[in-house]
Amino acid sequence: MPGLGTTYGRGGATTAPSDVVHSDAILIMGSNMAENHPVGFQWVIEAKEKHGAHVIHVDPRFSRTSAVANTWVSLRAGSDILFLGGLINYILQNNLDFREYVLHYTNASVIIPETFKDSEDLGGIFSGWDAQKKQYDNTSWLYQGVKADEGSSDHHDNAQSGGHSQHGIDSSTDLSTYEQDLTLQHPRCVYQIMKRHFARYTPEMVERYCGVSKEAFLNVAKIYTSASGPDKTGAICYALGWTQHSSGVQMIRCAAMIQLLLGNMGRPGGGILALRGHASIQGSTDIPTLFDSLPGYLSMPKFGYSSKDLASFIRANKPRTGFWNNFDKYIISMLKAFYGDSATPENDFGFNWLPRVTGDHSHQAYWLDMMDGKMDGLFVIGQNPAVAGPNSGMERRALGKLKWLVVREMVETETATFWRDSPEVQSGELKPAHIGTEVFLMPAAGHVEKDGTFTNTQRLLQWREKAIDSPGDARSENWFIYHLWERIIAKAKLDLRPRNQGLLALRMDYAIKGERREPEAEEILQEINGWTIADHKQLTTFAELKADGTTACGCWIYCGVYPERGRNRGNERDPKDEYGHGWGWAWPLDRRVIYNRASAKPDGTPWSERKKLVWWDEAAMKWTGKDVPDFTATKPPTYVPPPGAEGDAALAGDKPYILHADGMGWLWVPVGLNDGPLPTHYEPLESPIRNPMYSTQQVNPAGLNRARPGNEYAKSPDARFPYVLTTYRLTEHHTAGGMSRTLSHLAELQPELFCEISMELAAELKITHGEWVTLVTARGAIEAHALSTSRMKPLTIEGKTVHQVGVPFHWGYNGLVKGDIGNDLIAISEEPNVRIMETKGLLCNVLVGRRQENAAKLKEYHSIMEGKTA
Amino acid sequence: MAAGEKPVVPSHPKASEERLDAIRNEAAATGKVVTGAGRVYANAQIPGAEDYYNLPVLKPPTWTWEVPLYFFVGGIAGVSSVIAFVGHLFHADPPMVRVALWIAFVGTGLCPALLISDLGRPLRFLNMLRVFKWRSAMSMGSWILAAFGGCAFLALATNELILYGIQNPFLPPLRWVGEFTGAVTGLLLASYTGVLIGATAIPVWYENRRLIPAHFLTSGLGGSSAILELFGFLLPATQILGFAAAGIETVVGVILESRLGRVDAPLHHGKSGWTMRIAGTLEGPIALLVRILWHGSAKGRYAAAACFLLGALCSRYAWIWAGRASAHDPQALFESQHAAMTASRAARRTP
Amino acid sequence: MTHKAAFLTDATICIGCKACEVACKEWNEVPEDGLVWSGFSYDNTQALGASTWRHVMFLEQPATAGPQQIDMENPFRWIFLSDVCKHCANSGCLEACPTGAIVRTNVGSVLVQSDVCNGCGYCVVSCPFGVVDKRHPDGRAFKCTFCYDRQSAEMIPACAKACPTQSIRFGELDELRKEADVRVAELQHRGYTDAQVYDPLQTSVGGTHAIFVILGQPDAYNLPPAPEVPTIYLKSAWTSALVSALVLAAIVCAAFLF
């Protein structure tokens, strides 16, 4: 998310899957799109079959996507930045960038101060690294002429950030004063720095360390870079194959940079499809269930000087230029939605009732706290960490340290039953009698049993109407939270300490329907959309939001979905054009392809007839076209901001990236990322080789590996774990299997856990196809059937054969079909920006036979890990 | 998956790298590979385009033990009617005729019971008479069995009444009608079962469709005369019929042994093959030999009769098991069809 | 309603997602058909049957898929195809059924009427494609109904509806036949030299209402290259039966005359 957020301004897919029918080339990498987004993949098929698009799939495995791609290239899991850096180098060395686009729409020409030192100069780290705090000070990354904002020293404390707010953009610094060289010749302009930075990412490098032959790599480079220019565009699709890495955000950054260099952003058939994993996971970051983000990607206040009052908080988050200049309007309107009439200018609109972030409260961090006995209780809603959590064995053990656990689920998941049948209990390591956790399993309604919206990967809100009542006591989340609130409020009313004021101030007056007393979901959506308080009239756009408390809006980016009473645009099903306007509603303001100002030249005319999307209508004096313009409709292309202008008025008419303070696409990220302004290659936390780029910096320095007993790591390389492990999903199952292993129609499609190994590895280890093998990592061991197949290809890395082993993670100990838990193998680790764990590119070993048969060998591994044997 | 079928996840001895290399090279070069131990490593797929994981194309017969027993009983009952009619016509021993009619009648009770028991929904047995379809051997068979039942009952009842002493002028002609129609329907009953399995998609059955009806009829012939012999009717007629049946069965056995295509493998290999051979030997050469060697003694004739009956019964089971084995062999089907395509193409080429 | 309803299933755009299998099971309430891991690539369903009416096949072959560029030493391709009851023009199961349970509908499909079927099992051995089978413990025969109930309500079959890439297309047989030919010609032109239509028009089956675009030989998909409707064997079998019957009658006569 911050990979895209920092590069473009918003951290989400920039287009819809259906837009790829306009692509001339589609690069799918870090994704198995056909497998995990089969419905969205129909447009890739359409692009390929009806429009001749060239589909390239780069993936360690030959998967269902590879089977229908035009070109497939394997690569070593975790070496993506080498490959993508190689593509960037190829573009820069051969001058294949879309020059006019790059000059006007990106910060390629901006000059960086002398104080900046590149990772190439410092052996793998950038200037500003504080080895003690283990974080960067980004002052030397700022544009020349720009000053850092001193008043927010606590604002940059990485330990407290999860990278989701403001899509990762740090908005305190005024970036609008910068210096440029439009000839791109200045040695310290971004373009030249990039050229030097990526100079060593040669095809030879790619061959030697990714395991991709030069020919194959150059073929991909040639094909993809040819889909660029006024007449051509290319799209990049990625998913968890990039995000679940210790340098995941930087992998995405590489792709984002490629799309800027090739001029593909904001144009039909271009863009980046960040393929999110669940049906509504986009929604779960928009209206976030994240510790560091408020609705609409507003910063969560952190404990410190910048949050002592609303004014300080606004000052720390409101840049002078760009759309985030409206931050105060967004936050105040949100507070009015939260607290209703209780929020007044006198009490800072209830700002001090918002909790403060005091540290790393991400999943990984608090789970380790749980393991250390620091947590009393936990609500687990619609998640199954006993199977899906990283180092799930440790997560299950940690659950036993809680005093109480509430699980809200449709089925009895492994998280709910860990205390009686987890592998630790089954093996006798833990006894239920000694687990003191009191577990409450509250039945949850399924998605057809409640009203509400899904927001899917293309930012599209689609309303769902309840079709049937949930059975028995099963209830929706809205019902649960509302009724829990009712009970808590009853107690809070009798306890008038100041700490309860915020609780009592919450505005929860929704209509309550029926016997079951269900809160009216449409009213919640109306509140999310927002209204003017005086007349309770729905707002139609976030431009109407005010900072004086006269507007309420639960989530500013959703403003417009419910523009008038009785009109729920999320429920509209009448598509009027090829972009689907009239079917659902996409944020922001139903713009389907964001940054679409870039689909026109600086002068406002389309780059070409073939690729026109949005253009300036001189007669009507407004932007028009096939999509809603992602731009102020009446701002002419020739607009020059007057001095001292603020917000959107400070951005010129040829600056498409309106969330950015400088309105440009950021090839260079001066603020917002914790691990560098440019991507550079680090090896995964466990690797079969030393970092070929830097001998002194093996892994991403800013990440956290959380190494501790029970969460150990192999060395890099490690003779005990010679194979590269990658974990992934299958079409037939859904994440931790709660909804698929319990349903016979899905369970029978993939009934048992298997791992995929190459035929060469099977022959080498004398493994019969189909027989049980045990996979072991430094964290744990599981047994699976061995599926030996040509689709797993041994790679040649540094002249030696490296085998890759793949295993899906869907199985657990409940349901119609059971199996060992894949995530027992992976580690709890945190990527520096978004805290996501690394699930691919780890090291493992493969033993013939079941876990039981290998008990002695596994004991050996375990004791080595615990340091008991040398 | 076929009902109740479990897929074969084979356990094989370990392979070697050399064998794996050889398989890969061969596959790349020819698109085909010799199947065998090495195949399993290659995800069971390296063999080029021969079939889909060696899974069956067809579904095996779902019939259980009642059906082959029905073939056996029905054949005997049907030919018994013929023997009764012809015997009566040529003034054979009346007690023998009477027993033959009883054998037929008992068959009319046993046969439907067996078939109904095999049905998936036995209570819906009457649906068999919902339609009359020339092109369905089973539909024809249902009507034949029903008709036979009526005729055999008529023949028996009239005969018993006459024997009891009832002097009705209609009884004798009715008896002739019953015996004649019983014989005709009996012939059909004893032979249609061969058509039933011959006109299916199962290769070993349809490839042998001209042989099986004759084979089943002969079993019925030898079986009914054997039962008559066991009842003590050691007449020249039953001896001749015994010889004829065993002789024909011997010839059938030779013909079956001479069929060497892959399609006919179930006739020689596996459970069906061995049963077929043992059964064929019993009802063919052994029955013949015993009858020749001990043609004079009653015990010899009893032994020959018993051999024949045992062989005939086992042979019915062998044919059903052969059908199952045949359905399980995709290569048999492909071979037979490719051969047919080549033949028809060759036929078309020669003007 | 479509006059001669048909499926065109195209292996070259199938992504193996099995939505067709699941949609069919959900709509028709088809029971679970075995929770067994086969090891046959991603195909644990293995074959059509009484409780599987759509079956997605997974073929890993040492051959190239037309012009596809694969970074492997040896040629390789992974093909997916969704198999279904062929709803033959001359249908073995229909001809064989002695109760009249199996009928031709007004949309040209072959339907097993479950309220008539008594589970005699004759259709099972009469299908040259090995589709229909008896379901245990139910006892009756079942197979794809062509979603006759949906078609009667002007809807398309569940599998076609669910297929995200339109690998399964539903429509008029004549039109789909033309489309298939056009598609194969296009594929051949693009370099898929072994693309072909599987539609056994030249055999006694007389063509099917479910036709396929495949790469390579039908054998690899367990599709019989020359399927025949078993009624073609009736003539020779009955002739043999009747001739044998006459011979037998003669033998019996001879036995009693001597």
Short mmCIF file of C-alpha atoms in Angstrom, two decimals, chain C residues 6-232:
data_model
loop_
_atom_site.label_atom_id
_atom_site.label_comp_id
_atom_site.label_asym_id
_atom_site.label_seq_id
_atom_site.Cartn_x
_atom_site.Cartn_y
_atom_site.Cartn_z
CA ALA C 6 -25.47 -26.81 -26.61
CA PHE C 7 -22.23 -26.20 -24.75
CA LEU C 8 -19.00 -25.12 -26.35
CA THR C 9 -16.15 -25.70 -23.91
CA ASP C 10 -12.81 -24.22 -24.94
CA ALA C 11 -9.68 -25.60 -23.27
CA THR C 12 -7.53 -22.74 -24.52
CA ILE C 13 -9.25 -20.16 -22.34
CA CYS C 14 -10.03 -22.33 -19.34
CA ILE C 15 -8.09 -21.32 -16.24
CA GLY C 16 -8.94 -24.44 -14.26
CA CYS C 17 -10.80 -22.58 -11.53
CA LYS C 18 -13.53 -25.26 -11.10
CA ALA C 19 -16.26 -22.67 -10.66
CA CYS C 20 -18.28 -24.83 -13.05
CA GLU C 21 -17.99 -27.88 -10.81
CA VAL C 22 -19.04 -25.92 -7.74
CA ALA C 23 -21.85 -23.97 -9.39
CA CYS C 24 -23.31 -27.19 -10.75
CA LYS C 25 -23.19 -28.86 -7.38
CA GLU C 26 -24.73 -25.89 -5.64
CA TRP C 27 -27.57 -25.44 -8.10
CA ASN C 28 -28.44 -29.11 -8.49
CA GLU C 29 -27.71 -30.08 -4.88
CA VAL C 30 -25.35 -32.80 -6.01
CA PRO C 31 -23.80 -34.58 -3.05
CA GLU C 32 -20.13 -34.83 -2.15
CA ASP C 33 -18.26 -37.26 -4.30
CA GLY C 34 -15.27 -38.40 -2.29
CA LEU C 35 -12.68 -36.53 -0.24
CA VAL C 36 -9.67 -38.25 -1.74
CA TRP C 37 -6.42 -36.74 -2.92
CA SER C 38 -5.44 -38.27 -6.22
CA GLY C 39 -2.07 -36.77 -7.00
CA PHE C 40 -3.23 -36.30 -10.60
CA SER C 41 -2.08 -32.69 -10.88
CA TYR C 42 -4.87 -30.55 -9.42
CA ASP C 43 -7.64 -32.97 -10.39
CA ASN C 44 -9.07 -34.71 -7.35
CA THR C 45 -12.44 -35.13 -8.98
CA GLN C 46 -10.98 -37.57 -11.55
CA ALA C 47 -14.06 -38.35 -13.66
CA LEU C 48 -17.68 -37.56 -14.28
CA GLY C 49 -20.17 -39.69 -12.40
CA ALA C 50 -23.46 -39.79 -10.62
CA SER C 51 -22.30 -37.09 -8.23
CA THR C 52 -19.99 -35.13 -10.49
CA TRP C 53 -21.55 -33.49 -13.52
CA ARG C 54 -18.77 -31.10 -14.44
CA HIS C 55 -15.20 -32.32 -14.19
CA VAL C 56 -12.21 -30.11 -14.79
CA MET C 57 -9.21 -31.95 -16.17
CA PHE C 58 -5.59 -30.96 -15.65
CA LEU C 59 -3.08 -32.16 -18.21
CA GLU C 60 0.63 -31.52 -17.75
CA GLN C 61 2.12 -32.38 -21.10
CA PRO C 62 5.59 -32.31 -22.62
CA ALA C 63 4.47 -30.19 -25.56
CA THR C 64 4.13 -26.48 -26.25
CA ALA C 65 0.85 -24.65 -26.33
CA GLY C 66 1.18 -22.97 -29.70
CA PRO C 67 3.39 -19.91 -29.54
CA GLN C 68 3.60 -19.83 -25.72
CA GLN C 69 7.06 -18.91 -24.44
CA ILE C 70 8.00 -20.93 -21.39
CA ASP C 71 11.34 -20.57 -19.66
CA MET C 72 11.91 -24.32 -19.35
CA GLU C 73 14.42 -26.57 -20.99
CA ASN C 74 11.83 -28.94 -22.40
CA PRO C 75 8.46 -28.19 -24.00
CA PHE C 76 5.69 -28.02 -21.46
CA ARG C 77 2.09 -27.00 -21.19
CA TRP C 78 -0.68 -27.22 -18.62
CA ILE C 79 -4.07 -27.61 -20.16
CA PHE C 80 -7.43 -27.39 -18.43
CA LEU C 81 -10.73 -28.63 -19.77
CA SER C 82 -14.14 -28.90 -18.19
CA ASP C 83 -15.79 -32.17 -19.15
CA VAL C 84 -19.53 -32.66 -19.10
CA CYS C 85 -22.23 -35.03 -20.32
CA LYS C 86 -22.19 -34.87 -24.10
CA HIS C 87 -25.98 -34.95 -24.56
CA CYS C 88 -25.44 -37.01 -27.66
CA ALA C 89 -27.58 -36.63 -30.75
CA ASN C 90 -27.86 -40.42 -30.77
CA SER C 91 -27.64 -41.17 -27.13
CA GLY C 92 -26.62 -44.54 -25.75
CA CYS C 93 -28.18 -44.04 -22.34
CA LEU C 94 -31.46 -42.83 -23.82
CA GLU C 95 -31.77 -45.78 -26.17
CA ALA C 96 -30.89 -48.25 -23.46
CA CYS C 97 -33.26 -47.05 -20.77
CA PRO C 98 -36.03 -49.66 -20.34
CA THR C 99 -38.31 -47.54 -18.19
CA GLY C 100 -38.41 -44.54 -20.44
CA ALA C 101 -36.89 -42.47 -17.63
CA ILE C 102 -34.31 -41.00 -20.00
CA VAL C 103 -35.88 -38.70 -22.53
CA ARG C 104 -34.97 -36.04 -25.07
CA THR C 105 -36.22 -32.65 -23.94
CA ASN C 106 -37.59 -29.87 -26.06
CA VAL C 107 -34.19 -28.16 -25.95
CA GLY C 108 -32.49 -31.22 -27.32
CA SER C 109 -30.82 -32.31 -24.13
CA VAL C 110 -30.88 -35.79 -22.62
CA LEU C 111 -32.62 -35.87 -19.26
CA VAL C 112 -32.87 -38.61 -16.64
CA GLN C 113 -36.23 -38.29 -14.93
CA SER C 114 -35.38 -39.22 -11.38
CA ASP C 115 -38.97 -39.95 -10.45
CA VAL C 116 -39.13 -42.76 -13.02
CA CYS C 117 -35.66 -44.27 -12.86
CA ASN C 118 -35.56 -47.56 -10.99
CA GLY C 119 -31.80 -47.97 -11.01
CA CYS C 120 -31.48 -50.90 -13.42
CA GLY C 121 -28.04 -49.67 -14.42
CA TYR C 122 -28.35 -50.34 -18.13
CA CYS C 123 -27.65 -46.74 -19.08
CA VAL C 124 -24.38 -46.96 -17.15
CA VAL C 125 -22.91 -49.55 -19.51
CA SER C 126 -24.45 -47.98 -22.58
CA CYS C 127 -22.73 -44.60 -22.41
CA PRO C 128 -19.70 -44.55 -24.70
CA PHE C 129 -18.30 -41.58 -22.74
CA GLY C 130 -18.65 -43.08 -19.29
CA VAL C 131 -20.81 -40.26 -17.97
CA VAL C 132 -23.95 -41.56 -16.31
CA ASP C 133 -23.70 -43.73 -13.23
CA LYS C 134 -25.75 -44.98 -10.31
CA ARG C 135 -25.56 -43.05 -7.07
CA HIS C 136 -25.22 -44.96 -3.81
CA PRO C 137 -27.11 -45.34 -1.58
CA ASP C 138 -29.81 -43.53 -3.56
CA GLY C 139 -29.95 -46.30 -6.18
CA ARG C 140 -30.94 -44.18 -9.17
CA ALA C 141 -28.89 -43.04 -12.12
CA PHE C 142 -27.83 -39.40 -12.33
CA LYS C 143 -26.05 -37.13 -14.75
CA CYS C 144 -25.99 -33.58 -15.99
CA THR C 145 -29.51 -32.28 -16.55
CA PHE C 146 -28.33 -29.43 -18.75
CA CYS C 147 -29.93 -27.34 -16.02
CA TYR C 148 -33.24 -28.05 -17.66
CA ASP C 149 -35.02 -26.25 -14.86
CA ARG C 150 -32.95 -23.11 -15.44
CA GLN C 151 -33.42 -23.28 -19.18
CA SER C 152 -37.15 -23.58 -18.68
CA ALA C 153 -36.95 -20.27 -16.83
CA GLU C 154 -34.95 -18.60 -19.62
CA MET C 155 -31.67 -18.85 -17.72
CA ILE C 156 -28.43 -20.41 -18.86
CA PRO C 157 -26.96 -23.46 -17.13
CA ALA C 158 -25.19 -22.83 -13.84
CA CYS C 159 -21.75 -23.84 -15.09
CA ALA C 160 -21.90 -21.50 -18.08
CA LYS C 161 -23.11 -18.74 -15.84
CA ALA C 162 -20.30 -19.20 -13.36
CA CYS C 163 -17.44 -19.60 -15.82
CA PRO C 164 -15.49 -16.35 -15.51
CA THR C 165 -13.57 -16.52 -18.78
CA GLN C 166 -16.40 -17.81 -20.98
CA SER C 167 -14.54 -21.02 -21.57
CA ILE C 168 -17.98 -22.60 -21.25
CA ARG C 169 -20.38 -21.06 -23.68
CA PHE C 170 -24.00 -21.94 -24.01
CA GLY C 171 -26.20 -21.37 -27.02
CA GLU C 172 -27.63 -22.86 -30.19
CA LEU C 173 -25.82 -25.94 -31.40
CA ASP C 174 -25.44 -24.79 -35.00
CA GLU C 175 -24.03 -21.44 -33.99
CA LEU C 176 -21.64 -22.93 -31.49
CA ARG C 177 -20.45 -25.42 -34.08
CA LYS C 178 -19.60 -22.56 -36.38
CA GLU C 179 -17.93 -20.68 -33.55
CA ALA C 180 -15.85 -23.71 -32.72
CA ASP C 181 -14.62 -24.00 -36.30
CA VAL C 182 -13.79 -20.32 -36.41
CA ARG C 183 -11.97 -20.58 -33.11
CA VAL C 184 -9.89 -23.57 -34.19
CA ALA C 185 -8.99 -21.82 -37.43
CA GLU C 186 -7.91 -18.79 -35.47
CA LEU C 187 -5.88 -20.91 -33.06
CA GLN C 188 -4.18 -22.73 -35.89
CA HIS C 189 -3.36 -19.42 -37.46
CA ARG C 190 -1.81 -18.25 -34.21
CA GLY C 191 0.41 -21.28 -34.03
CA TYR C 192 -1.64 -23.80 -32.03
CA THR C 193 -1.11 -26.42 -34.70
CA ASP C 194 -2.78 -29.19 -32.73
CA ALA C 195 -5.99 -27.33 -31.94
CA GLN C 196 -9.11 -29.25 -32.93
CA VAL C 197 -12.80 -29.49 -32.31
CA TYR C 198 -14.04 -32.58 -30.53
CA ASP C 199 -17.50 -33.31 -31.86
CA PRO C 200 -17.94 -36.87 -33.08
CA LEU C 201 -20.16 -36.09 -36.05
CA GLN C 202 -18.70 -38.88 -38.17
CA THR C 203 -19.65 -41.62 -35.77
CA SER C 204 -22.96 -43.25 -35.01
CA VAL C 205 -23.31 -40.85 -32.08
CA GLY C 206 -23.92 -38.28 -34.75
CA GLY C 207 -22.39 -35.35 -32.95
CA THR C 208 -22.98 -34.15 -29.44
CA HIS C 209 -24.58 -31.14 -27.83
CA ALA C 210 -21.46 -30.51 -25.80
CA ILE C 211 -18.53 -29.85 -28.07
CA PHE C 212 -14.99 -29.00 -27.15
CA VAL C 213 -12.02 -27.10 -28.48
CA ILE C 214 -8.94 -29.01 -27.38
CA LEU C 215 -5.24 -29.08 -28.02
CA GLY C 216 -3.85 -32.43 -29.00
CA GLN C 217 -5.52 -35.81 -29.25
CA PRO C 218 -8.81 -36.60 -27.51
CA ASP C 219 -7.23 -39.69 -25.93
CA ALA C 220 -5.25 -37.49 -23.57
CA TYR C 221 -8.54 -36.14 -22.22
CA ASN C 222 -10.08 -39.62 -21.97
CA LEU C 223 -12.43 -38.59 -24.75
CA PRO C 224 -13.07 -41.61 -26.97
CA PRO C 225 -11.76 -40.85 -30.48
CA ALA C 226 -14.57 -42.79 -32.16
CA PRO C 227 -17.47 -43.21 -29.76
CA GLU C 228 -20.39 -45.28 -30.97
CA VAL C 229 -23.94 -45.49 -29.75
CA PRO C 230 -24.28 -49.14 -28.75
CA THR C 231 -27.52 -49.61 -30.66
CA ILE C 232 -25.36 -50.14 -33.73
#
